[in-house]
Every structure is written in C-alpha cells, then in structure tokens.
Amino acid sequence: MTISTNVEASREQRNSSDQYPSRIARAASVLSGTALAALGLTRRGWTRTTLAASGGYLVYRGITGKAAPYKGAVRVAFTIDRPTEEVYSFVRDPQNWPRFLQGIEMEPGQEGSLKLSLGKPAGLDICSEAIVTDERDHEHIAWSSLPGALQHRGVIRFRRAPANRGTEISVAFEYRVPAGPVGRALGLLVGWDPEQLVRESLRHLKQLLEAGEIPTTLGQPSGARGVKGKALRVIYREREDEEIRLAGD
Amino acid sequence: MKALCWQGKNNVQVETVDDPKVLNPRDAIVRITRTAICGSDLHIYDGYIPTMEPGDILGHEFMGEVVEVGSEVKRLKVGDRVVVPFTIACGNCYYCKNQLWSLCDNSNPNAWIAEKMYGYSPSGLFGYSHMLGGYAGGQAQYARVPFAEVGPIKVPDGLSDEQVLFLSDIFPTGYMGAENCDIKSGDVIAIWGCGAVGQFAIRSAFMLGAEKVIAIDRFLERLNLARKANADVLNYNEVDDVVEELKWMTGGRGPDACIDAVGMEAHAHSVPALYDRAKQAMMLSFDRPLVLRQAIQACRKGGVVSIPGVYGGFLDKIPFGAAMNKGLTLRMGQTHMMKYMQPLLERVQKAEIDPSFVITHRLSLEEAPQAYETFRDKEQQCIKVVLDPWKEAKAA
Ligand SMILES: NC(=O)c1ccc[n+]([C@@H]2O[C@H](COP(=O)([O-])OP(=O)(O)OC[C@H]3O[C@@H](n4cnc5c(N)ncnc54)[C@H](O)[C@@H]3O)[C@@H](O)[C@H]2O)c1
Ligand SMILES: [Zn+2]
Ligand SMILES: [Zn+2]
C-alpha cells in the first residue's frame, strides 16, 4: 500500500528563502537546543552529559550553520491501551484536539483543510494550512502543508498492537523551516523542537485515553524557588504563565 | 500550610506554602496525620538525586484523612483514613494492569526527562525530583494525591497510624525485596543494610520461608534489631572480607539470595570505596555500588541478587562477569506498591507483624531539619523518624 502526501500545487511553488543560508533558522536551532542544553548544564555529572548532549546537538547545528534551513524528519510512536476504532475516532474529532495537542493549535479550515498555528507559548503566531492527502478509516491519515512558509507532510498510522495491548499510533513527518519569523518563533518554543511537540501531544493523547486525564503539577505549592528554580518551572510545566527569554532576546 | 522544602544539598527547611488544591478530576487532598523520613530522602538530602530544585516539598511516606476529592473520585470520600503509597499510578495502563505499578506509563508529567536518562520513564513519585514527576511530597500538613482511587488504601478501625504508616513504602519495599529472591524453604538469605528497608526484608524473608537470614551492617542498634527477628548478624566493620565471611557462614556455598538494602551511598573505607567516593565527589558518578559488588560476588551460583536499594545513574566496576558466569538473576525496581499494600495490611490486622517496631524518633515537622541530620549520621541510635505535622515543636 502506498500512502500519498502529494499536494500538486505545493510541488511547483518553492520557497525562495530556501536558496540562501538562513541566519535566523540557525538562531532557531540554537534557541530550541539551548533550553534542553541549559537544563543539562545546570546539573551535574551524568545528568548533565546526557541532557546537554541531546540539547547540544541542536545548538551545535545552529552554531556551525551546517544544516540551514532548519529541516528534519521526525518519527514518534506510542502504544495506547484502547481499541483502534476508539483511538482513531478520538483523533479524528476536532473537539478533542485542544485537549491533547501540545504547543500546536489545530482547527478545521475551509473544504476539509486543517489550520495549524504554532508559537503561541512564545508570544508569536505562526500559521500553516494543510490538507489530508490520503486517509483510510482506522488505518491512516496522511497530510501535507499547502504552500506557505512552514512546510511539512506526514502520516499518522493506527495499527492493532500485539497481545491485546491496544493500538500502536505512529506519526512520521518531514518539515522545513525557512528564514524569517517562522524559524525564529520555532526557536522561541524553548526546548520544544518539532519532535518534542509531537511526542508530548501523542503522550497526552495516550494519557487521556488510558488514564482519563493528563498528569500535572501545574498549580501545586512549593517553597521558595530561587532564581534558577523559577526559570525551570516552565520546563517542568509547573507554571505556564512565565516565559523564558534566552540570551539574545 | 507548613511543609518541609529542599533548598540544596544538606539544607532542608520548614516553610509556609500554599495549601494544595485539586488539579485533576482523579485527585484527592489528604490532611496528613503522620509522615516519615526514608533512607531514600537521604539520597536527596546528600544531593545525589538529579533534577531536585530548591523549594521542592519532600516526603513520600505519609497517611492521613481525605479532606477533598476530585469529580471522578468515587471510591474514596471525605473523612476516609488512608495510607498513601509513594508510587503514583493510573490503574489503567499496561503496567498497572500487570501489577508493575511503579512503572505506570501515565503518571509522570516530566516523562520526557526520564526518557532522556533511562530510555523510558517510570511512574511519578511523591517528593522525589522533577525527573520522577515533580510532585510535591508528604512531609507537610496536606498533600495532593493524584489517581486517588488507585493508590491510597483505607485503614480499618482499630489500627493506629504507626501500625499502618509503613505500608506507604518500607514494609512493601522490604517485602518485595524478599519476594524477588524466590525463597524456597531452607534458603539462606544475606541482607546488606539494617535500616528500615533491611529490617522489613529480614522479617519478610522469614515469612516467605527462609531458614536463615544473615543481616549485615555496622550499627549495633540496627544489628540488635535484626537479631530480635532471629537473624544472624554480621558487622562488616569487624571482618576483613564480607564475601569470605559469608562463604564461611554458609558452609562454603554462598547465600541462596542476596538483598542490597543499602543503595547508592554505601559506606566503607577500603580502597575501591575511596575510589567510588572520589568519583562521586567529582560528579563523575552518583553511585557508590560497593554493596552491589559484594552481593554479586557473594551470591551462590544460580542465585538471585535482589536490589531494593536505590541507584540513580551509571555504576562503575560491577563484576558483571561474575553475575554472568554464575548464572545469577538480578531483580530490582521501585516497589510495585499497590500489589503489596492490601495483603500486608492483612498481615498487620492478623497481628503477624507490628511495623511500628522500627520507629526510634517521634517528632514534629518543625524538628525535621534536625531529624534529617540525626538520621543521616545515624546518631542517637536513630533508625526511623516519624513526624506529626500538626504537633507543636517542643520548646527548646
Ligand atoms: N526500591 C524502593 O522502592 C525503595 C523504597 C524505599 C527505600 N529504598 C532504598 O533502600 C535503601 C535503604 O533505605 P533505608 O530507609 O533502610 O535507609 P537507611 O539509611 O536507614 O539504611 C541504610 C543502611 O545501610 C547500611 N550500610 C551502609 N553501607 C553499608 C555496607 N557497606 N554494608 C552493609 N550495610 C551498609 C547503613 O549502616 C544503614 O544502616 C536506600 O537506598 C533507599 O533509597 C528503596
Ligand atoms: Zn521511602
Ligand atoms: Zn498506569
């Protein structure tokens, strides 16, 4: 079976900003890597090494400018202990989207298209429109972005997991962020690179369907946090209303 | 409310903080009547647990009265007296359904951090670092308890707080440590560490059919408490080589199973131990796995090494060749609390055991900072500290 993510129109239009090395896309890479690396660097020992290494890669990419524009491919899979039909219908229902999407806002647009917006947590609003290019009930949904600054296409697949473990849901997609405000905004999502946004969204989906709620510490009491502790509250999702501004912003 | 907060290495303080609120539909709020300090808290106190932050409320062994429930909580009601397990579990995921409660998929809000460290995230825990959930703990006057229908167990009338408090962690932990040994009647079990976990492991090993238990520590009061449970004791400060001594005590066979109830801060003054300390001090490694090394070395061929003692990161110089070539089984993990609470409560009800035997110190929350120090240094023959968060501090 082939699943198509073809949008005829998007084929012809090539974003001109692809042509030159993008300083801003580089900044985006530095910034989103920085949060993870910063979390790592404030810690000692092996924690530091592990966290800094995973965040550090993005920083490295940013500094060396090797891979502008900012693009990537992401694969994330979760097993949800619910029947495939249930998971599929839940995902297909726009009313549920705000309940599990993390850092991405999505709503139905004109003629079956999807309107996405990113960057709100960083005070920006980056929009993208996508259409479903291929779909089979309870099996897959493929999408592709319409011409615009942010390019992405991918497939969500639903499969019965072995041994009655429910449903394997996977998302595989590619994206490309050119120069300009889009790259900048993505960078400001402090630590939430596209992979992380999708992974945490799927995790929330699993938690909602299995546990009926998304675990949280948002709003719990704590003692005096100190300066560093305050900044880290956002990373630990104890507070959402405080924004982190990283160096250079 | 008043709560004990971590403010850095060797620095805990009682602070006035907001009262906890119901945040999710399956939450309950518990007014805490008793709470305890655990050996695991000492790892935090000593600064060895990553992703602790100043202001974090400590404590994971607590019980009390339900004072508020979320909209989805049906089985518990206001006024119920409950013991709260230290692991937080959703009750519905694959792991919960398979009794692997401390591996719950859905209770850690910071699972992504744990995944970076461990590949996959274990369950959330109370008061035990952000990587493991970041949940405010129970060395406080109130606590918010997520998934309140899954964890907390109702206390039947007629049992005192002190009799049931340790169902929150150390009794099940010692029991699981022993159960993991696959004890057959006549077995000889060696247990390193005669802290509260070790004490419950000793008693559980006998309950499960062990013929002989060898308890290893250096503090006399702890060894004496082990002796009261009919354990043979071994003071590791008085012997040259623990492994040789165990061989001698077991007719040259070695113990059928070994339990490491010490964990990452094992004490010693041998050369390898100094090396571990140096590495820990340089932050090259968090763990000093001296006891684990000994346990693997001492265990008989085909035996089991059971590890309730907590480790956090990378362990150095583990004699894995010994483990492999002797065909050992290694079992470990945070305790799958909900599997053990009910059956162990029944043992308490039937008076087979009174867990309050480990308590040496009964104090107020205000006295907790001092109590951490006393417990860490094992001064005043301290074995287990229980705090009453509502008691006024004794006038100085
Ligand atoms: N797996 C779990 O779910 C779980 C739950 C609770 C506690 N724990 C862990 O269990 C361990 C013990 O907890 P505790 O409350 O009994 O702590 P504790 O500090 O009271 O006891 C530790 C004991 O180990 C002894 N010890 C130190 N070095 C030793 C050595 N080289 N050989 C023999 N004994 C040695 C100490 O003298 C002390 O008596 C800790 O690591 C704790 O984190 C694990
Ligand atoms: Zn404990
Ligand atoms: Zn679960």
mmCIF file of C-alpha atoms and ligand atoms in Angstrom, chain B residues 38 40 60-61 169-170, ligand 2:
data_model
loop_
_atom_site.group_PDB
_atom_site.id
_atom_site.type_symbol
_atom_site.label_atom_id
_atom_site.label_comp_id
_atom_site.label_asym_id
_atom_site.label_seq_id
_atom_site.Cartn_x
_atom_site.Cartn_y
_atom_site.Cartn_z
ATOM 1 C CA CYS B 38 13.134 7.466 54.449
ATOM 2 C CA SER B 40 15.672 7.489 50.001
ATOM 3 C CA HIS B 60 6.811 10.145 50.237
ATOM 4 C CA GLU B 61 5.757 8.084 53.256
ATOM 5 C CA ASP B 169 6.785 2.354 51.374
ATOM 6 C CA ILE B 170 9.259 0.461 53.526
HETATM 7 ZN ZN ZN C 2 10.806 5.714 51.219
#
